[in-house]
Coordinates of C-alpha atoms in Angstrom, one line a residue:
X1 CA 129.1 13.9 -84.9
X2 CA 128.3 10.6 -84.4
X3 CA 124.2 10.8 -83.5
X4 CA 121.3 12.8 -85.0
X5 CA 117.5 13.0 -84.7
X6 CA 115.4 14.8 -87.3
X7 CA 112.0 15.7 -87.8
X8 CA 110.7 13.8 -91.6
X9 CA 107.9 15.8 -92.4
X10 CA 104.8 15.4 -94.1
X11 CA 103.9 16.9 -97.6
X12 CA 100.4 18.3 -99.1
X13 CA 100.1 18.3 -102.9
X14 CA 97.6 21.8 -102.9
X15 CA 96.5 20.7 -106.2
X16 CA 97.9 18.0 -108.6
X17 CA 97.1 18.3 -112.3
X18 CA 98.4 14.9 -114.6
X19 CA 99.2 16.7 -118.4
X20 CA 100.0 13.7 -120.2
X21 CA 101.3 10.0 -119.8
X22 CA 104.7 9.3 -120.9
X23 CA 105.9 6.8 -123.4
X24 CA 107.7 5.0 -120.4
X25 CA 104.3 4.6 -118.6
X26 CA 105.1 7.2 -115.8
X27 CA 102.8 10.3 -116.1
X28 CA 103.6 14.2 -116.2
X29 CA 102.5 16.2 -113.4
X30 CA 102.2 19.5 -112.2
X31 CA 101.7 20.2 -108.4
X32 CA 102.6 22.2 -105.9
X33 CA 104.5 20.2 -102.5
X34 CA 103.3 22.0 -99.3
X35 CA 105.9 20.8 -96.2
X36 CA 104.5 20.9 -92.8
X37 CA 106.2 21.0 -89.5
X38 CA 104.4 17.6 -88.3
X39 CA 105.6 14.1 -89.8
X40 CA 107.9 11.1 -88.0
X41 CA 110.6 11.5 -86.1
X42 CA 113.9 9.5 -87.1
X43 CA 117.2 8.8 -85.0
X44 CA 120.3 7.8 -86.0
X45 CA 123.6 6.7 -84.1
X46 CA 126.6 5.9 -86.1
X47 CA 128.7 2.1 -85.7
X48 CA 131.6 0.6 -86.4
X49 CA 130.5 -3.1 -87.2
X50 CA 128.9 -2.4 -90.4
X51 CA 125.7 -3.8 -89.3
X52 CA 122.2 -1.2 -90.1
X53 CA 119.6 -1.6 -87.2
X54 CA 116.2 -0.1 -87.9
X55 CA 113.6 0.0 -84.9
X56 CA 110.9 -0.9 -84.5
X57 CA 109.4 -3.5 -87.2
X58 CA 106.3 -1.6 -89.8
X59 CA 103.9 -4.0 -89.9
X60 CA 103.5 -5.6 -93.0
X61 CA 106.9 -4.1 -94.0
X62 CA 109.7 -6.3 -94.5
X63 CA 112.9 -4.8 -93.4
X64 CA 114.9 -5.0 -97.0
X65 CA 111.5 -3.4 -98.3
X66 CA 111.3 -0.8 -96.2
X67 CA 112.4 2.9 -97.9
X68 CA 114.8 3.7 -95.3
X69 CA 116.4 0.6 -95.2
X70 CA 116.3 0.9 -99.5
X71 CA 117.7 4.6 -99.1
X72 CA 120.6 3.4 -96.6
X73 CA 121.5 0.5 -99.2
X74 CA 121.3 3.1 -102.2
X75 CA 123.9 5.6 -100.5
X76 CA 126.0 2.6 -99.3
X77 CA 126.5 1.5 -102.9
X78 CA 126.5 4.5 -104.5
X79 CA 129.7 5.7 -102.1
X80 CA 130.8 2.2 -100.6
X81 CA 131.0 3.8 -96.9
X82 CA 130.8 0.1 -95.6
X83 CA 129.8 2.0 -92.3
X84 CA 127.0 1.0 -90.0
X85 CA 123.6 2.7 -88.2
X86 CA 121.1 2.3 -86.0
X87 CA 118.1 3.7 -86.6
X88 CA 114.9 4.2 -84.2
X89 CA 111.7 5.4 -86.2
X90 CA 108.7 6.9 -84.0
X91 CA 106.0 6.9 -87.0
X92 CA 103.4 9.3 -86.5
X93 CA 102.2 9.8 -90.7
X94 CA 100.1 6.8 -92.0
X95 CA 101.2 4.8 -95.0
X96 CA 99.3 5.1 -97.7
X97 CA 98.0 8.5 -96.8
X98 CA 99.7 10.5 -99.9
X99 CA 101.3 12.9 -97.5
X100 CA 104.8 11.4 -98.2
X101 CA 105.7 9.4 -95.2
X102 CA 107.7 6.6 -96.8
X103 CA 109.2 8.8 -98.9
X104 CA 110.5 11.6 -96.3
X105 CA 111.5 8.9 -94.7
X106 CA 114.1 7.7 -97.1
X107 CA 114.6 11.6 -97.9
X108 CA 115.6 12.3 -94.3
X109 CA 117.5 8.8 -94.3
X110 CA 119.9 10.0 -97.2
X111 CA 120.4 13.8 -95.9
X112 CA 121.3 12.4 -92.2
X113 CA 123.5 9.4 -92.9
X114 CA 125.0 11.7 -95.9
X115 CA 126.4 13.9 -93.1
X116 CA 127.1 11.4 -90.2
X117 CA 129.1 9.4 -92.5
X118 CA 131.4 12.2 -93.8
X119 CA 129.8 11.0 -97.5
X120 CA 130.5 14.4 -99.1
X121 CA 127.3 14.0 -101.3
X122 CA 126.1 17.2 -102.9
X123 CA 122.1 18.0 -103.1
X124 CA 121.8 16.7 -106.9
X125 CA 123.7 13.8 -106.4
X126 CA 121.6 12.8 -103.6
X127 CA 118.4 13.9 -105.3
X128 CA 119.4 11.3 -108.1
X129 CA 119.7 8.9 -105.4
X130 CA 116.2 9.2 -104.0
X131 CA 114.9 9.5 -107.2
X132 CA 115.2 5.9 -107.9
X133 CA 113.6 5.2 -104.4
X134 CA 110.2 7.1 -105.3
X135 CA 109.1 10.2 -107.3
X136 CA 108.6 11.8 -104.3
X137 CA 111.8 11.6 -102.4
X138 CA 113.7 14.3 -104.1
X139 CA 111.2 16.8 -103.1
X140 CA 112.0 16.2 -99.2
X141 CA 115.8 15.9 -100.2
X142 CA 115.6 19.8 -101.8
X143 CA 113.8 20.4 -97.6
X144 CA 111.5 23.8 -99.4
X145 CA 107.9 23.7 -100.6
X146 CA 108.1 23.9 -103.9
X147 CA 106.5 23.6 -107.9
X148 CA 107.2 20.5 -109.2
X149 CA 106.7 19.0 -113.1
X150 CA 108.0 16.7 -115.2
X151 CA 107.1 13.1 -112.8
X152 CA 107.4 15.4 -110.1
X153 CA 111.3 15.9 -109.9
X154 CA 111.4 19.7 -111.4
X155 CA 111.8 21.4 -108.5
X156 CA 111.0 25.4 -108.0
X157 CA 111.1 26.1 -104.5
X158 CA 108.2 28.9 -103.9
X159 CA 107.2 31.3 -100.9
X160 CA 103.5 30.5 -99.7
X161 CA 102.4 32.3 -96.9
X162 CA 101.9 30.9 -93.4
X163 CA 98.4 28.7 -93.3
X164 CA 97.1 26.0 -90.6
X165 CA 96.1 22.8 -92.1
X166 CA 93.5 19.9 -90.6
X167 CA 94.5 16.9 -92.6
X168 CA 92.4 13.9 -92.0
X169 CA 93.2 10.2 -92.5
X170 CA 90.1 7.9 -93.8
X171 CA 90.3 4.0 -92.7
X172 CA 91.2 3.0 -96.2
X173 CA 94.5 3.0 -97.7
X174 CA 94.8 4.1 -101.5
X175 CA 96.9 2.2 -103.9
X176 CA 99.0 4.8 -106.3
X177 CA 100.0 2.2 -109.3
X178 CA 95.8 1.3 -109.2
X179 CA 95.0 4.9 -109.2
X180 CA 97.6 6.0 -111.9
X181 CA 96.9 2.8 -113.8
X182 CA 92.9 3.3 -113.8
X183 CA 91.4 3.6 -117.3
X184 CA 88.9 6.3 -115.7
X185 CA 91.8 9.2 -114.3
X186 CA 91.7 12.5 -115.7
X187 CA 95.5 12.6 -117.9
X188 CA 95.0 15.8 -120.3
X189 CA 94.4 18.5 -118.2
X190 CA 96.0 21.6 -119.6
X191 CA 99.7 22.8 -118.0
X192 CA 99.5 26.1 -116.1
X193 CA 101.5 28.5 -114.5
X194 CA 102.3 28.9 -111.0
X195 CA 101.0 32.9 -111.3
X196 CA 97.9 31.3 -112.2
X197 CA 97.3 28.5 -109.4
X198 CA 98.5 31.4 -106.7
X199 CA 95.2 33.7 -108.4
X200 CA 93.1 30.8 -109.4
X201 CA 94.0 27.5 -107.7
X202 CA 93.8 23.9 -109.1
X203 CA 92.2 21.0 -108.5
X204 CA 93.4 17.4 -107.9
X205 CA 92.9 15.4 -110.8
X206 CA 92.9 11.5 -108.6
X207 CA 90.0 13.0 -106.5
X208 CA 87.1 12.4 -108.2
X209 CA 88.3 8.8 -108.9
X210 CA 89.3 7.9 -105.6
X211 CA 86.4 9.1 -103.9
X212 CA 84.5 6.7 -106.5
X213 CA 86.5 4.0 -105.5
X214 CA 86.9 4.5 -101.3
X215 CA 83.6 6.1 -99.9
X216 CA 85.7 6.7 -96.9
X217 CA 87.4 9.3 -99.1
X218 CA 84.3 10.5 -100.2
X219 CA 82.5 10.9 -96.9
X220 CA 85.8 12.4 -95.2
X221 CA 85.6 15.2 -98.3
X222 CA 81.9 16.0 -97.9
X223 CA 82.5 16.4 -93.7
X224 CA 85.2 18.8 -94.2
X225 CA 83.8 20.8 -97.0
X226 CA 81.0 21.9 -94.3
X227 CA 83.9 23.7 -92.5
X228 CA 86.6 24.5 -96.2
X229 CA 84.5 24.3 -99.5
X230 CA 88.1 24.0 -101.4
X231 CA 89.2 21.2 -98.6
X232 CA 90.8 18.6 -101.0
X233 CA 92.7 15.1 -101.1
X234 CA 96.5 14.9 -101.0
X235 CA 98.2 12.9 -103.5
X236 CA 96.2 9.6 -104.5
X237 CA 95.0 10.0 -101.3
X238 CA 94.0 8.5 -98.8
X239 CA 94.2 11.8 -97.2
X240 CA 92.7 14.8 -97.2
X241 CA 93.2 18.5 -95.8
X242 CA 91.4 22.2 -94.8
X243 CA 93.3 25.1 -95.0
X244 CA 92.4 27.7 -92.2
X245 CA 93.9 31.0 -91.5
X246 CA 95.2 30.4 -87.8
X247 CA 95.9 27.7 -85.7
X248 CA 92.7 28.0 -83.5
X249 CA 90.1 27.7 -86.5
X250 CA 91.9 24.1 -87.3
X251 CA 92.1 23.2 -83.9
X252 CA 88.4 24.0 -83.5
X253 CA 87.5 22.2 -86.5
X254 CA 89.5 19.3 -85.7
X255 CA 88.0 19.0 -82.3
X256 CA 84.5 18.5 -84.4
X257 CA 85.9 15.5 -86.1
X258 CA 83.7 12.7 -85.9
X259 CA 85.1 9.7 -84.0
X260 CA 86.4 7.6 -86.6
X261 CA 88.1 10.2 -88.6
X262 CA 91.6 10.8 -87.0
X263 CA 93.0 14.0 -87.9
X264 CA 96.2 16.0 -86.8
X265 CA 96.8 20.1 -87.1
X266 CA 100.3 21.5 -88.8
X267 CA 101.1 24.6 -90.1
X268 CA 102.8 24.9 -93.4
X269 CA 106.5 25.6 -93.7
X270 CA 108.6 26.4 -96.5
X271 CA 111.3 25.0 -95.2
X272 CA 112.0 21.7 -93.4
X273 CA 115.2 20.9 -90.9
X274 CA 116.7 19.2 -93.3
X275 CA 117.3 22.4 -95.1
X276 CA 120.4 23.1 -92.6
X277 CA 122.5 19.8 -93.3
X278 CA 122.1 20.2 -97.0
X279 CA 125.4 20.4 -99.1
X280 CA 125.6 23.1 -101.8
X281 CA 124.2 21.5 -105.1

């Protein structure tokens, strides 16, 4: 196989609870990674030459900065393939939204070229790998939906049941060093079990900050808690996200949405196509 194209799907944290901040500055989380069947789509042809292609140009992204460019560089070195790619992105998941784009990006970056070059990778190893591309990368390299702790790398995959999410992107984009740097965020909330978010739920403790910060957070909340009073933000945001019971409810909310909130329907999955090209760990 010399070719491959591959949805990179989005992610929703359903609630995000920080329990502590660790001596080497990074913080300890609990949350729960939702995977949807909606995200980019990324294509990848093998070469000869050596030379890595990506297409087309992120605005504001420089190419050696861009994750899947760093994740191609980080499996190169780690394995010294010395091989070559091109690489045709067709973004569809805003940056800065917290629903993961960059890093399923890299994520689906390391699974594909893992398999088209013959790399011989197992799922640890190449969770190690993404790991030092972004906390959030080996959660798209383990492809289920899953309870995470630790900085979000202890990984329990879990079986939700089927729900339709509208997930809206405000005109702003959050920064996640300012929010997880802030003096104000909420860091001592109280560890729980997964038994007891399933009865209970949780809450997401970068929301009430970031809706003080980005009004467009705010006022994006306070629409869609007309139609889902426990409609949250993703991540540090900028996004947020209904859950609805079938795909016509969040379709009919969604064609509500005010004009300059963008929005896009998915349903949750609890396992993404990268599931199928994963080694054995």
């Amino acid at each position: 196989m010399t070719s491959l194209t591959l949805l990179s799907p989005a992610k929703l944290n359903l609630f995000l609870h920080i329990t502590g901040r660790r001596p080497d500055g990074y913080h300890n989380l609990q949350t729960l990674f939702q995977l949807l069947d909606y995200g980019d789509t990324l294509s990848f042809n093998t070469r000869i030459d050596g030379e890595i292609t990506l297409a087309p140009d992120l605005p504001g992204v420089a190419f050696e900065q861009n994750l899947i460019i760093k994740a191609v560089r980080a499996l190169d070195a780690y394995k010294a393939v010395g091989a070559g790619v091109d690489i045709q992105l067709e973004k569809h998941l805003p940056m800065g939204g917290g629903i993961g784009g960059g890093s399923s990006n890299a994520a689906t970056t390391l699974v594909a070229l893992n398999h088209l070059w013959g790399c011989g990778l197992n799922k640890s190893q190449l969770q190690n790998i993404g790991l030092q591309l972004g906390a959030d990368v080996p959660v798209f390299i383990n492809a289920q939906t899953a309870w995470a702790e630790g900085v979000g790398e202890a990984l329990q995959p879990i079986e939700m049941q089927p729900k339709w999410f509208l997930v809206i992107q405000p005109d702003c984009h959050v920064s996640t060093a300012e929010i997880f740097s802030h003096k104000d965020l909420t860091r001592d909330t109280s560890a729980i079990k997964v038994a007891a978010f399933l009865e209970q739920g949780g809450q997401n403790d970068c929301e009430a900050l970031v809706r003080k910060l980005y009004p467009q957070v705010d006022n994006a909340l306070i629409w869609l808690q007309k139609f889902d009073r426990n409609a949250r933000m993703t991540g540090t945001g900028a996004c947020v996200f209904a859950s609805f019971e079938s795909a016509e409810i969040a379709h009919s909310v969604q064609a509500q949405l005010p004009k300059h909130l963008p929005g896009f329907v998915a349903q949750g999955v609890n396992r993404s196509p990268l599931y199928k090209l994963l080694p054995s760990s």
